[in-house]
Coordinates of C-alpha atoms in Angstrom, one line a residue:
X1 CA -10.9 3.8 3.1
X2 CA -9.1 0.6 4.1
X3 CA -10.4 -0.5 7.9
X4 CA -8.7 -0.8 10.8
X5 CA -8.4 -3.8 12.9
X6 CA -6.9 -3.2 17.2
X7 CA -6.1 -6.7 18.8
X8 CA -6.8 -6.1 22.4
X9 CA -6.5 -8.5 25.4
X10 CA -4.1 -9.6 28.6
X11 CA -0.1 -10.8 27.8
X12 CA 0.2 -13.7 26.1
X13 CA -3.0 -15.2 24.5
X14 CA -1.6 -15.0 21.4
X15 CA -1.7 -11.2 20.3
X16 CA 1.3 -10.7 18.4
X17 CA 0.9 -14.2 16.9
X18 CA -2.3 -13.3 15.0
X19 CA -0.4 -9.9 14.4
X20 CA 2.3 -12.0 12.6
X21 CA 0.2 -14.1 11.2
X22 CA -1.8 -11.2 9.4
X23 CA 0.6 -9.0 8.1
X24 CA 3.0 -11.9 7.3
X25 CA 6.2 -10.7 8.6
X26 CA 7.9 -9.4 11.6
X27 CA 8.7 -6.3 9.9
X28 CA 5.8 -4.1 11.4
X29 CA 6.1 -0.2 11.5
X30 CA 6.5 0.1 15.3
X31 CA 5.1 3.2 16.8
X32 CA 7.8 4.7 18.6
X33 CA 6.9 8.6 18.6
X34 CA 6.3 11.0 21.2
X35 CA 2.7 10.7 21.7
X36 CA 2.4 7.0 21.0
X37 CA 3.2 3.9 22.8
X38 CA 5.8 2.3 22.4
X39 CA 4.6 -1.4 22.2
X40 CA 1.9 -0.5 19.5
X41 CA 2.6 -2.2 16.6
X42 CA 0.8 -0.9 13.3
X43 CA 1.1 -3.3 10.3
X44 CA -0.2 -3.4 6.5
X45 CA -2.6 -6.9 6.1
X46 CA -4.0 -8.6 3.6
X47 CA -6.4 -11.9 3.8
X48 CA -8.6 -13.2 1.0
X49 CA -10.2 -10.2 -0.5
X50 CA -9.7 -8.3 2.7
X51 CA -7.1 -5.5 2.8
X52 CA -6.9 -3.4 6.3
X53 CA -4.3 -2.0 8.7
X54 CA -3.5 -4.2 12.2
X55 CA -3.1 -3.2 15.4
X56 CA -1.0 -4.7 18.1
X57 CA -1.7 -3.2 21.3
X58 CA 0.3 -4.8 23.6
X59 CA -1.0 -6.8 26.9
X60 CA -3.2 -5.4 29.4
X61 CA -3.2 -7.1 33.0
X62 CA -3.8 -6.1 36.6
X63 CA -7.0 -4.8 38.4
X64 CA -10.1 -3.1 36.9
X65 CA -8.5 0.3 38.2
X66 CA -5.2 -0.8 36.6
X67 CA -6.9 -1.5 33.1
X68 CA -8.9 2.0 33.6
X69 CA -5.2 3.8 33.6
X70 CA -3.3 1.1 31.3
X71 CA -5.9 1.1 28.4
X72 CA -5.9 4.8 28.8
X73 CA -2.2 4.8 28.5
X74 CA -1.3 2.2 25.7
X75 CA -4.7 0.7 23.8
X76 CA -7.3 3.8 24.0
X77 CA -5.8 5.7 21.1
X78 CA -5.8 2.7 19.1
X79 CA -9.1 1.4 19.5
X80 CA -10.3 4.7 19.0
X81 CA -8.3 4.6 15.5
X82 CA -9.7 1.1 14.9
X83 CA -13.3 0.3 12.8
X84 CA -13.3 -2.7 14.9
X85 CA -11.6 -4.2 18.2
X86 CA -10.9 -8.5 18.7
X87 CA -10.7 -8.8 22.2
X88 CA -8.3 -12.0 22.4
X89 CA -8.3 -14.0 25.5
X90 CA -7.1 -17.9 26.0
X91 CA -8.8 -20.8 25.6
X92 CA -6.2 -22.8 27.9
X93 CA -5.8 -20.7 30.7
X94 CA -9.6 -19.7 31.1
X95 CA -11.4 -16.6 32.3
X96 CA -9.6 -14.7 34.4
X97 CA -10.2 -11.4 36.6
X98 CA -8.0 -9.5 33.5
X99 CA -10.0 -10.7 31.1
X100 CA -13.2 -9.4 32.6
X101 CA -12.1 -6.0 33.6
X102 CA -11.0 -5.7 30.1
X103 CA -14.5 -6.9 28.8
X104 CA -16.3 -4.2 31.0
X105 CA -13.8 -1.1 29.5
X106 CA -14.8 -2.6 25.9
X107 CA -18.8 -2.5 26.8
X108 CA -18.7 1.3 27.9
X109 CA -17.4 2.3 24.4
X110 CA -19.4 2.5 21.2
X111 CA -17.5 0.3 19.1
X112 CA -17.8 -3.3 17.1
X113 CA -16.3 -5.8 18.8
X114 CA -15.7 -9.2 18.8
X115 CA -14.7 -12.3 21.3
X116 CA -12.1 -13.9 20.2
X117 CA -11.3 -17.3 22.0
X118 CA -7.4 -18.1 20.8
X119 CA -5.5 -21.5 21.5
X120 CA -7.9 -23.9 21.3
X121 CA -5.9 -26.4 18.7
X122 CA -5.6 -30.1 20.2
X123 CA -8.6 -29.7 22.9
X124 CA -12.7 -29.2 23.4
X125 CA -12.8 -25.7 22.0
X126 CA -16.4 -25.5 23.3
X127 CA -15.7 -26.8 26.6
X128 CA -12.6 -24.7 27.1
X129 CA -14.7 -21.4 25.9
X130 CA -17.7 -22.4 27.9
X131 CA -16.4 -19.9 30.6
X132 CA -16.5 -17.2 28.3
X133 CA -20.2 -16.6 27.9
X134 CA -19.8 -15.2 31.4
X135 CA -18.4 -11.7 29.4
X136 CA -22.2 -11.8 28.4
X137 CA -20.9 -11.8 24.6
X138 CA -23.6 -12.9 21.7
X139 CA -21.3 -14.9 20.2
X140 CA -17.5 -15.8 20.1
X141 CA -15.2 -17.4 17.4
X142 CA -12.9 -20.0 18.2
X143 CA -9.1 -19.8 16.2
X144 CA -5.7 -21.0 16.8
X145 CA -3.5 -18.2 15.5
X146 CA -0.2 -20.1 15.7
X147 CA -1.8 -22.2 12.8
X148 CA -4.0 -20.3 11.3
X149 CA -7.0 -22.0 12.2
X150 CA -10.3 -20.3 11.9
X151 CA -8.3 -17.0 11.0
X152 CA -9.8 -16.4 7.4
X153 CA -13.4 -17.2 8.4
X154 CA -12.9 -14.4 11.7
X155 CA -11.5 -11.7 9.5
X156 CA -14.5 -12.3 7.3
X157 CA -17.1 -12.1 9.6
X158 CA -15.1 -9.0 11.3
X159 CA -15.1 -7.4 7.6
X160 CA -17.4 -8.1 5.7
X161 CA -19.6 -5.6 6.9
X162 CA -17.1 -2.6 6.4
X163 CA -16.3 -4.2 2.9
X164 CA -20.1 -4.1 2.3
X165 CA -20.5 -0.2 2.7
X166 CA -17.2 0.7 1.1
X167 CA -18.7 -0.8 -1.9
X168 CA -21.9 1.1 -1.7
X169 CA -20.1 4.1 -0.7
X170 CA -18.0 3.6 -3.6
X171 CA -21.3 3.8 -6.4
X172 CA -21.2 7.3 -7.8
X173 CA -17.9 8.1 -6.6
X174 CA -15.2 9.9 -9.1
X175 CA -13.4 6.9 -10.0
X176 CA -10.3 6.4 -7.7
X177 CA -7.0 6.7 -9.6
X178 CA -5.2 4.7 -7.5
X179 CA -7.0 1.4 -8.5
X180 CA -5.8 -0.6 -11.4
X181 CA -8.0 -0.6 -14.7
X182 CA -10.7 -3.2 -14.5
X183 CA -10.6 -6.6 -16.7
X184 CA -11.8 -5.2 -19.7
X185 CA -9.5 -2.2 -19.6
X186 CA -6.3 -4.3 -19.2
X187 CA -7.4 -6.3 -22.2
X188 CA -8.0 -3.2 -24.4
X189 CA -5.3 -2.5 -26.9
X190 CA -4.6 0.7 -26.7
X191 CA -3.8 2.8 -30.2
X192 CA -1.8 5.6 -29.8
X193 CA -4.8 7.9 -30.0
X194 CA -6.7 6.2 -27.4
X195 CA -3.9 6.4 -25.0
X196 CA -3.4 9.9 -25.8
X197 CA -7.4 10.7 -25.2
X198 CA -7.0 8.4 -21.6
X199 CA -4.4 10.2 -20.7
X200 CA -5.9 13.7 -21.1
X201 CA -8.6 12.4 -19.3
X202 CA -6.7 11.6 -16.8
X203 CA -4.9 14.8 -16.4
X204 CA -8.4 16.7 -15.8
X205 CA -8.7 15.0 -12.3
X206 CA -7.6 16.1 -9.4
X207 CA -4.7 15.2 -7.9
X208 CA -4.2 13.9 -4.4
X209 CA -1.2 14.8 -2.6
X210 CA -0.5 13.3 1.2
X211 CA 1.8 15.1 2.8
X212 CA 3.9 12.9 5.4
X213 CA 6.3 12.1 7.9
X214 CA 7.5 11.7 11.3
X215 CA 7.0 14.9 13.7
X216 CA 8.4 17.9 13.9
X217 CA 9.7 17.5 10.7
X218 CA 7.5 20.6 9.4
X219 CA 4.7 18.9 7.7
X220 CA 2.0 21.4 9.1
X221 CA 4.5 24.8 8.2
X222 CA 4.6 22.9 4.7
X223 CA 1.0 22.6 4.6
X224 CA 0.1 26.0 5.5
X225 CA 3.0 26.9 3.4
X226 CA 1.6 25.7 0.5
X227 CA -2.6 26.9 1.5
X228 CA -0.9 30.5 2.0
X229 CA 0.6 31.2 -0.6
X230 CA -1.0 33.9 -3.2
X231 CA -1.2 31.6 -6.0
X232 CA -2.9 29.1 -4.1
X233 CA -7.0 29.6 -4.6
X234 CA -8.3 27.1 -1.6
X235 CA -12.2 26.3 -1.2
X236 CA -14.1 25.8 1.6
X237 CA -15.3 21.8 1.8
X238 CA -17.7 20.6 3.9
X239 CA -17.1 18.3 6.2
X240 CA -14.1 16.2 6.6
X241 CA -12.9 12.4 6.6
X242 CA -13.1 10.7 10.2
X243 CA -9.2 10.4 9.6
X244 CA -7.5 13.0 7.5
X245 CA -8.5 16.3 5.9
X246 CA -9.1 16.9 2.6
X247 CA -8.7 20.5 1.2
X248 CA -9.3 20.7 -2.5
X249 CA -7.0 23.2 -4.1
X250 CA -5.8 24.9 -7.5
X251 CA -2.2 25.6 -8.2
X252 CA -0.5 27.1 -11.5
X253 CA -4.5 26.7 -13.1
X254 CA -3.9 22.4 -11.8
X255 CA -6.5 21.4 -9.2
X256 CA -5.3 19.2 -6.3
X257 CA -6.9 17.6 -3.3
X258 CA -4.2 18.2 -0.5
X259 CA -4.5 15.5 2.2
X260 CA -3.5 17.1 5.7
X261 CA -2.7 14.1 7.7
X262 CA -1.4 16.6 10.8
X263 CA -4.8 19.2 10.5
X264 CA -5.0 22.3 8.6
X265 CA -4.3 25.1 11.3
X266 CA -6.3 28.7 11.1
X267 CA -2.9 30.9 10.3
X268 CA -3.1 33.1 13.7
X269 CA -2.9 29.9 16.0
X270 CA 0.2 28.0 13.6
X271 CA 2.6 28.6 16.4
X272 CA 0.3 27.5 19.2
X273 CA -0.9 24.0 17.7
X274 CA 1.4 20.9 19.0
X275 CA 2.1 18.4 15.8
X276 CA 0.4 15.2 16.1
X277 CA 1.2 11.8 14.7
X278 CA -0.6 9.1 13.8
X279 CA 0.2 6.1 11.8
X280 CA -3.0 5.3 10.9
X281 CA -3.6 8.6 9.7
X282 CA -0.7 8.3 7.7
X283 CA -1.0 4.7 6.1
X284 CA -4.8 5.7 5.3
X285 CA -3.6 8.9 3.5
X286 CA -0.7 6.8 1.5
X287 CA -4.0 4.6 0.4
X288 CA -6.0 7.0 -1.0
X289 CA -3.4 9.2 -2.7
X290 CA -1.5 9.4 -6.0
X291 CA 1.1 11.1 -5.1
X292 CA 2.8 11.1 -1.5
X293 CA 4.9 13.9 -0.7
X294 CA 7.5 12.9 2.2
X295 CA 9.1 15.5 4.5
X296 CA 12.7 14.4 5.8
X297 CA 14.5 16.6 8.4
X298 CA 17.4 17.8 7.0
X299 CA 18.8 18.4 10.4
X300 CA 18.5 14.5 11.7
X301 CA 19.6 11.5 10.4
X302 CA 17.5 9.3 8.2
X303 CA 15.4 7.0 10.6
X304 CA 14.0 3.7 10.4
X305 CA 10.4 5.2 10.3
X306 CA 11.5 7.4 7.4
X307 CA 12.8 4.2 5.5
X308 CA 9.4 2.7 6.9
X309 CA 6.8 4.8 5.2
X310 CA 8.7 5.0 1.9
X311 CA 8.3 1.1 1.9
X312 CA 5.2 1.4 2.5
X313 CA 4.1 3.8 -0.2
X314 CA 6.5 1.6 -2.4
X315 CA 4.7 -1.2 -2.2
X316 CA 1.2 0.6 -2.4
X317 CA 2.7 1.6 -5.8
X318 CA 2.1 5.1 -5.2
X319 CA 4.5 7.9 -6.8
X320 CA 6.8 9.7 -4.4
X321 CA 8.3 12.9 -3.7
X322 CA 11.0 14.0 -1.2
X323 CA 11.2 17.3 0.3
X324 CA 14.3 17.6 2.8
X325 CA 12.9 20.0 5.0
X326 CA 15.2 23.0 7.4
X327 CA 17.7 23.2 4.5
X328 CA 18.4 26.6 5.0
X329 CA 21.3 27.3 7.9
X330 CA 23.5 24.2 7.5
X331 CA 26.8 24.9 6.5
X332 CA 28.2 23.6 3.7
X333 CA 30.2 20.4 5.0
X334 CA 27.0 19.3 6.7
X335 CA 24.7 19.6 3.5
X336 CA 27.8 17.2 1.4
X337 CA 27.1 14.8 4.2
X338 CA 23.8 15.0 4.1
X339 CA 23.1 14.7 0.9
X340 CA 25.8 11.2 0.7
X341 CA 23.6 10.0 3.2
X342 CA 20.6 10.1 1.1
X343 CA 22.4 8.5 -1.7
X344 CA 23.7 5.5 0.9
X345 CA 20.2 5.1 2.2
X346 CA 17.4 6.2 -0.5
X347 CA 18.8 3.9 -3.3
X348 CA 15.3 2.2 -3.3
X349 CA 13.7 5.4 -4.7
X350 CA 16.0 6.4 -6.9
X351 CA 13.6 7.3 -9.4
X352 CA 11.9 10.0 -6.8
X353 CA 12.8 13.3 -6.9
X354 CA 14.5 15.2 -4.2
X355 CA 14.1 18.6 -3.3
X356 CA 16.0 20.7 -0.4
X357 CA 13.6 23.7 0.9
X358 CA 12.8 25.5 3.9
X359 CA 8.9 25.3 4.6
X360 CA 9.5 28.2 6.9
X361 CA 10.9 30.5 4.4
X362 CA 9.8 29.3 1.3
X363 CA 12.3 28.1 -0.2
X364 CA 12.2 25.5 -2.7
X365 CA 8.6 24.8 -2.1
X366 CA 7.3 25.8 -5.8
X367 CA 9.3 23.7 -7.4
X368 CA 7.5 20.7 -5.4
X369 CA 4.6 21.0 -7.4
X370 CA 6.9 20.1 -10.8
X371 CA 8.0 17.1 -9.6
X372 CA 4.8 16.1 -8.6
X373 CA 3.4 16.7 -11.6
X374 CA 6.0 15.2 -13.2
X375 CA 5.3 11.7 -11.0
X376 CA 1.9 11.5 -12.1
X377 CA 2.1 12.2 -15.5
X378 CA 4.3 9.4 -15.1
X379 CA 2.4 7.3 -13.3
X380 CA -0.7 7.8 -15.3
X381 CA 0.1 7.4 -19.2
X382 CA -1.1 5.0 -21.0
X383 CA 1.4 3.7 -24.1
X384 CA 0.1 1.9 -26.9
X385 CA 1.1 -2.5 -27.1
X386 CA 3.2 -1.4 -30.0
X387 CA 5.3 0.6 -28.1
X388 CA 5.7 -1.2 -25.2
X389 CA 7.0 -4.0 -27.9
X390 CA 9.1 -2.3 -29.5
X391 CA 10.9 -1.5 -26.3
X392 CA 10.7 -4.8 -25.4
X393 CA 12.6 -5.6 -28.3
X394 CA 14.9 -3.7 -27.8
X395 CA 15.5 -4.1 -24.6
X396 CA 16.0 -7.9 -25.5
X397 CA 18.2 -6.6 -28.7
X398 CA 20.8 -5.4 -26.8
X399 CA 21.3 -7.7 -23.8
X400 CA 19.2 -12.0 -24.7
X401 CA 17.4 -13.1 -21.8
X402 CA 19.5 -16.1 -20.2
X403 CA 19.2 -19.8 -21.0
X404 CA 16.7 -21.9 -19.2
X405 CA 17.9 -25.8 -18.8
X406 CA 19.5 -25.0 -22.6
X407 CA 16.9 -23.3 -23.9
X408 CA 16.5 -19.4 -24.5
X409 CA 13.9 -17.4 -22.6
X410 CA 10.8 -16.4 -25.5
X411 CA 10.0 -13.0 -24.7
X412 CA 6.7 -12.5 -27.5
X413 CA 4.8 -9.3 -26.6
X414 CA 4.1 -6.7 -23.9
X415 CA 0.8 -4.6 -23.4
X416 CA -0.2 -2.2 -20.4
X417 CA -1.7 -4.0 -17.6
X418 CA -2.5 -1.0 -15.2
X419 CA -1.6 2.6 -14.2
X420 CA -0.8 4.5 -11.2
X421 CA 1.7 2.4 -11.0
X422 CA 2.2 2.0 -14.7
X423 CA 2.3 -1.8 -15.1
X424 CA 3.8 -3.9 -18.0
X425 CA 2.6 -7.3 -18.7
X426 CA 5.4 -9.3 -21.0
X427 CA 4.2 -12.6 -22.7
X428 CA 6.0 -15.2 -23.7
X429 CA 8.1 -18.6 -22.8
X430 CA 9.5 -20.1 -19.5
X431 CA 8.8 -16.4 -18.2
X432 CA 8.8 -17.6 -14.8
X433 CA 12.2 -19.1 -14.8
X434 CA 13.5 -15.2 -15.5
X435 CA 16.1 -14.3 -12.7
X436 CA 15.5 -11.6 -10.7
X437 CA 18.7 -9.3 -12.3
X438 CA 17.1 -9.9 -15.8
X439 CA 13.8 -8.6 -14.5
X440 CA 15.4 -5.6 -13.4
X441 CA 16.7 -5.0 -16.1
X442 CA 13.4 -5.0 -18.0
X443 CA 12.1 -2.6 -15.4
X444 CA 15.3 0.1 -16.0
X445 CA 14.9 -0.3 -19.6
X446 CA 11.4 0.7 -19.5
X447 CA 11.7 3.3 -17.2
X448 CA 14.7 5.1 -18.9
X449 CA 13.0 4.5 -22.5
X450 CA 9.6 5.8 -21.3
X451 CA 11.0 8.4 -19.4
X452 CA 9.0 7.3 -16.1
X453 CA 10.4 9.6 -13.3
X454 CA 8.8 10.1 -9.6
X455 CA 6.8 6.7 -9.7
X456 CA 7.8 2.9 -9.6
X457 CA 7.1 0.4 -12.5
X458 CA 6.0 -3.0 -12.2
X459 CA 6.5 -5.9 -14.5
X460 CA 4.3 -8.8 -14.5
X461 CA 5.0 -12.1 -16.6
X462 CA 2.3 -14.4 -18.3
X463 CA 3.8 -17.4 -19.6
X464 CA 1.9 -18.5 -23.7
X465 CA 0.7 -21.7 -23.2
X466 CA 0.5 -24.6 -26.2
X467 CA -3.3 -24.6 -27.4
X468 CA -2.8 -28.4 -28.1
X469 CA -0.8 -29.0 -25.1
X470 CA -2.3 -32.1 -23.5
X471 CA -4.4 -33.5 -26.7
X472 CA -4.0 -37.1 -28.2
X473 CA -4.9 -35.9 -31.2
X474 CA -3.3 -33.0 -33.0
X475 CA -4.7 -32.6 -36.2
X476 CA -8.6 -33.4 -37.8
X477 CA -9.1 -36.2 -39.8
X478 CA -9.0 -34.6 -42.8
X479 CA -5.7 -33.3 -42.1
X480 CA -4.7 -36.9 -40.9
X481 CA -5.5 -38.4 -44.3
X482 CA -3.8 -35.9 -45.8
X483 CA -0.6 -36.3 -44.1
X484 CA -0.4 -40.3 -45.0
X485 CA -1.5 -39.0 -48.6
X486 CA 1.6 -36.6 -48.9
X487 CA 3.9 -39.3 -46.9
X488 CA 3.0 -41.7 -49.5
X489 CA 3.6 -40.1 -52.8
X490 CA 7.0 -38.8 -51.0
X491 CA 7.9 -42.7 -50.7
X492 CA 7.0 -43.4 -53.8
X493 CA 9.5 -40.6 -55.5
X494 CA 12.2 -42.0 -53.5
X495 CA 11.4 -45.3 -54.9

């Protein structure tokens, strides 16, 4: 499971900086639910080979009393969703009262966490943190977030430990789907027997399904929908994830492993059960799936957050599903506009299925299960080089890649590179000087002549280098002498 990260301290000592500076953009999901606070920022992050989830938890100030209620009110639920809290404070402005109440709520909980001393770019950095020990802290680590300074080396030390025991946790484990093929794998040339085997293989394991969305948009009637109905065989698994619960399930003789990021309710107390929401919950569930199944409300418009968590499973490569959810009961005129508004706004997953149901009733909700089926057989075939050749052949056949500085784009051979998402890698020359539109097209053209449907496709270039690129000499000796030998006797005919 990818770790989660809370960034804790007073206003201003550089919070939101680091945040920036971590997930590389402004463009956070902001978590702006009932339940939630609104200055809680949740963000995707990656650093060196650490991946994890960030949390912003806005400033904390005021009294000892006031932290008590404050940290209660806007940081508690996060640290409690975080594998490890950085208590920020700053290096220019010193200790202060704040800082120290805030240090005494961190020591009454049982969880990791570290000093971090921010700001201390162009003066002593140990004479500015020399206050600090006062916390009674074993040690402290000294950055400059604006800059970047001391950043990778305090995300290390903060996770290397959790990367340590995900890798031991991870010997003897069914092999996750959702990573791509290792080295060897990517190399192998694939005949279309062997893809054919891999891909049966493939289709034996389960498939995990997270079911999410905002609230209140009927993710938990889906859910118990879906666990209620007679078809359904569910098994009883012990124990559950610290995060989300797993329910291993069969379906149409196809076994699943359902990933109930709201909590599977007993049937008798559905109605009594307030929905809760958690973006960490959900972020973690869109990590460890294959397929994510989102739930829109048919009944509101399409939201920033909706648009939010589809990016996010789009770039975690992860196929997707829509299920427009309280179909039944809108009039007719309502439903056109609906469904325009899906069209104006969900152009970025056009190749996800959408499906209009009523969780409540029923309807619709079998036919779910086709489409995800559909996404991961997508997702997980494995073609053969030839094919994907040929189609890149094609695909060049009918529309030449552009001219580079007067020369025409070499586009040589394409093999698989990786599955769930399915990726392509095309050799060949000047591949990096390929616009954007002409990639695009690439990616169409493979999707519509592979038939991909419910998953994205990703395209990666490698650029054929020269062998003798950067060699005075070009040729043996013996090929040398021969060259002069041949060069002569063609003189001497002229003569």
């Amino acid at each position: 499971m990818v770790p989660v990260v809370a960034l804790v301290g007073r206003p201003n000592v550089g919070k939101s900086t680091l945040f920036n500076r971590l997930t590389r953009t402004r463009d956070a999901l902001v978590a702006d639910f009932p339940g939630l606070t609104r200055d809680r920022k949740y963000g995707q992050a990656k650093l060196g080979e650490h991946e994890f989830i960030v949390i912003d938890t806005g400033g904390i100030d005021g009294t000892e009393e006031g932290v008590e209620t404050k940290m209660a009110e806007q940081s508690l639920a996060a640290i409690d969703e975080a594998d490890v809290v950085l208590f920020m404070v700053d290096g220019r402005a010193g200790l202060t009262p704040s800082d120290i109440a805030i240090s005494n709520h961190l020591r009454k909980i049982e969880k990791p966490s570290m000093l971090v001393v921010n700001k201390v770019d162009g003066i002593d950095a140990d004479a500015a943190s020399a206050d600090f020990w006062q916390l009674g802290v074993e040690n402290m680590y000294q950055i400059a977030a604006a800059h970047g300074r001391g950043v990778g080396a305090l995300i290390d030390r903060a996770l290397n430990p959790f990367a340590e025991k995900m890798a031991e946790e991870a010997q003897g484990e069914i092999e996750d789907l959702t990573e791509f093929v290792d080295e060897e794998e990517e190399k192998l040339d694939y005949t279309e027997e062997e893809a054919e085997e891999e891909f049966k293989r493939l289709q034996d394991q389960p498939i995990k399904l997270a079911i999410i969305g905002r609230p209140n948009v009927g993710k938990s009637t889906l859910t118990n929908r879906i666990l209620g109905e007679e078809r359904v065989v569910v098994y009883d698994m012990p124990g559950t994830t610290r995060d989300s619960i797993y329910i291993p399930m069969e379906r149409d003789g196809r076994e699943y492993v359902l990933i109930d990021t709201a909590g599977v309710r007993r049937r008798k107390r559905i109605n009594e059960t307030v929905e809760k929401f958690s973006v960490v919950k959900t972020l973690k569930a869109v990590e460890d799936a294959n397929v994510v199944l989102l739930v829109i409300d048919a009944r509101e418009n399409i939201s920033d957050q909706d648009l939010s968590l589809l990016g996010f499973a789009l770039n975690a490569g992860r196929s997707i599903v829509l299920a427009v959810n309280k179909w039944d009961g809108l009039d007719m005129d309502v439903k056109e506009h609906v469904k325009k508004e899906l069209d104006r706004r969900l152009g970025f997953v056009d190749f996800a299925r959408i499906h209009f149901i009523s969780a409540l009733h029923g309807t619709g909700v079998g036919h779910l299960f086709e489409s995800v089926q559909e996404a991961y057989k997508s997702a997980t075939t494995r073609v053969g080089t030839s094919v994907l050749t040929r189609i890149m052949k094609m695909a060049t056949d009918d529309h030449q890649p552009p001219l580079v500085r007067g020369r025409r784009v070499k586009l040589k051979y394409a093999h698989a590179g990786g599955y769930n998402p399915p990726i392509v890698v095309i050799h060949g020359n000047q591949v990096n000087e390929l616009p954007d539109s002409y990639k695009r097209y690439l990616m169409n053209y493979y999707r519509k002549s592979l038939e991909i449907m419910g998953t994205p496709i990703r395209i990666q270039f490698q650029s054929s280098d020269n062998p003798f690129e950067g060699k005075s000499n070009k040729m043996t000796m013996s090929q040398e002498r021969k060259r002069k030998r041949l060069m002569s006797m063609m003189k001497n005919r002229k003569k």
